[in-house]
mmCIF file of C-alpha atoms and ligand atoms in Angstrom:
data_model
loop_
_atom_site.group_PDB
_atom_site.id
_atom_site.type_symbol
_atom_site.label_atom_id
_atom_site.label_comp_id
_atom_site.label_asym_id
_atom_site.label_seq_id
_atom_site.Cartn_x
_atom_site.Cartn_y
_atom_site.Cartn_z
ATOM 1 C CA UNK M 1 72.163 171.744 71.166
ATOM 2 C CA UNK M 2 70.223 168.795 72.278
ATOM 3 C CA UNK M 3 68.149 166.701 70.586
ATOM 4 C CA UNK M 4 64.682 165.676 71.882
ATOM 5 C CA UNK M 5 61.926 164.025 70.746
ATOM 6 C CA UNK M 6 58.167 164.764 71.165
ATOM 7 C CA UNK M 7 54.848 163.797 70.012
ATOM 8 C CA UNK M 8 52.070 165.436 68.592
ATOM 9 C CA UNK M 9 48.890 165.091 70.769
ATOM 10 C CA UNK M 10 46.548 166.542 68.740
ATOM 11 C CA UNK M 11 47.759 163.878 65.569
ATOM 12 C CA UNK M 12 48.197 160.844 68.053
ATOM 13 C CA UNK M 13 45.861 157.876 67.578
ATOM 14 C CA UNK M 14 46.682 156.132 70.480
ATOM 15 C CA UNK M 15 48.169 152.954 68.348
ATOM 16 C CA UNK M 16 50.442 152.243 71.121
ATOM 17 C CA UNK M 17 53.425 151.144 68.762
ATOM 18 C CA UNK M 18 55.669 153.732 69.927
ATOM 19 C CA UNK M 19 54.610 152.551 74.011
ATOM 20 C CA UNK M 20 55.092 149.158 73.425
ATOM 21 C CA UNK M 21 58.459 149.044 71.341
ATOM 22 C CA UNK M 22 60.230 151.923 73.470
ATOM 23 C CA UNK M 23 58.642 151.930 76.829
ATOM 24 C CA UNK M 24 61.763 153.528 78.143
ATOM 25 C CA UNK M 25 60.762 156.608 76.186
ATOM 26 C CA UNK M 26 57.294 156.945 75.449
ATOM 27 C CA UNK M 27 53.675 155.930 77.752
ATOM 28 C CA UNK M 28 50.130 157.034 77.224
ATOM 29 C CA UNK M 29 49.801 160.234 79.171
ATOM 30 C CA UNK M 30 46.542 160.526 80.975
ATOM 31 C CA UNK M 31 44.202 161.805 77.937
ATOM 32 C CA UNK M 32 45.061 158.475 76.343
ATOM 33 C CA UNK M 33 47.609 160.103 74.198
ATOM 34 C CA UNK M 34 51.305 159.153 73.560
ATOM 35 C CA UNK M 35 53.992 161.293 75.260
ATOM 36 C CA UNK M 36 57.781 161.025 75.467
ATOM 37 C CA UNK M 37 58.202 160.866 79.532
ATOM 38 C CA UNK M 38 61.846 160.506 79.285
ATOM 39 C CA UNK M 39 63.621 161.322 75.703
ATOM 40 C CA UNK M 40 66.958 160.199 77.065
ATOM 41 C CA UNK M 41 65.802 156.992 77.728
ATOM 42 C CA UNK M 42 66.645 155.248 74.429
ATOM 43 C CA UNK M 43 69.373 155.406 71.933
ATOM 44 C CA UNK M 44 68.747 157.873 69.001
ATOM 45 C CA UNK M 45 68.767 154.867 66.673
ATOM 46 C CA UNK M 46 66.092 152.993 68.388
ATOM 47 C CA UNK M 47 63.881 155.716 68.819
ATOM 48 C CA UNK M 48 64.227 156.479 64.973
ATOM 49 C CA UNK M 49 63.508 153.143 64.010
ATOM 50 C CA UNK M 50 61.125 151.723 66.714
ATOM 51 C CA UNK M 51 59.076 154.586 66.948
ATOM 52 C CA UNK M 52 59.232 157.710 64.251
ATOM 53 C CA UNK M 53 59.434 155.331 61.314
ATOM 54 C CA UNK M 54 56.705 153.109 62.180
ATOM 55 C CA UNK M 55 54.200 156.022 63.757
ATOM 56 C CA UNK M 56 51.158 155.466 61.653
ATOM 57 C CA UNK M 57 50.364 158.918 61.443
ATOM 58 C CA UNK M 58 54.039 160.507 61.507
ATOM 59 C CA UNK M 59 53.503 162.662 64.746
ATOM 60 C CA UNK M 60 56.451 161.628 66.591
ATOM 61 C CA UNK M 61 59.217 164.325 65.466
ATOM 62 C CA UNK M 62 63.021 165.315 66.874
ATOM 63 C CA UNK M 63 63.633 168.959 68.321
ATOM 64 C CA UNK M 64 67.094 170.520 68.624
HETATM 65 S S1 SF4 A 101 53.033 155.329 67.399
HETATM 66 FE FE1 SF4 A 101 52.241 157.404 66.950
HETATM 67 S S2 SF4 A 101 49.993 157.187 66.892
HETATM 68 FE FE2 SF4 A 101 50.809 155.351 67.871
HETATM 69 S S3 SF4 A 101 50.703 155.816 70.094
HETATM 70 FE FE3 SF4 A 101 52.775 156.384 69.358
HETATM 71 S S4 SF4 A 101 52.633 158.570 68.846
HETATM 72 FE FE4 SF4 A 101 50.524 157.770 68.970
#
């Protein structure tokens, strides 16, 4: 099974932690939302830490 991550667009507050500290990953999609473009991009670890623990509003979630 793998593991992906995605965000919740309806929750999203456009904070742009998650863009800025894992560009790799995540950019604002064109509604001004966060998405994860590429979920490979980043190590598990750092998307954990860089992004899901920090999301203001929790809406960035795994999916396996
Ligand atoms: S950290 Fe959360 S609220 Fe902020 S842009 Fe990313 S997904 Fe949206």
């Amino acid at each position: 099974m793998i593991k992906t991550v995605l965000v919740d667009q309806d929750m999203c507050i456009s904070c742009g932690l998650c863009v800025t500290n894992v560009p790799d990953v995540f950019r604002f999609a064109d509604d001004g939302k966060a998405e994860a473009y590429d979920p490979a991009g980043a190590p598990e670890d750092t998307i954990q830490q860089e992004a899901i623990d920090i999301c203001p509003v929790s809406c960035i979630h795994w999916q396996e």
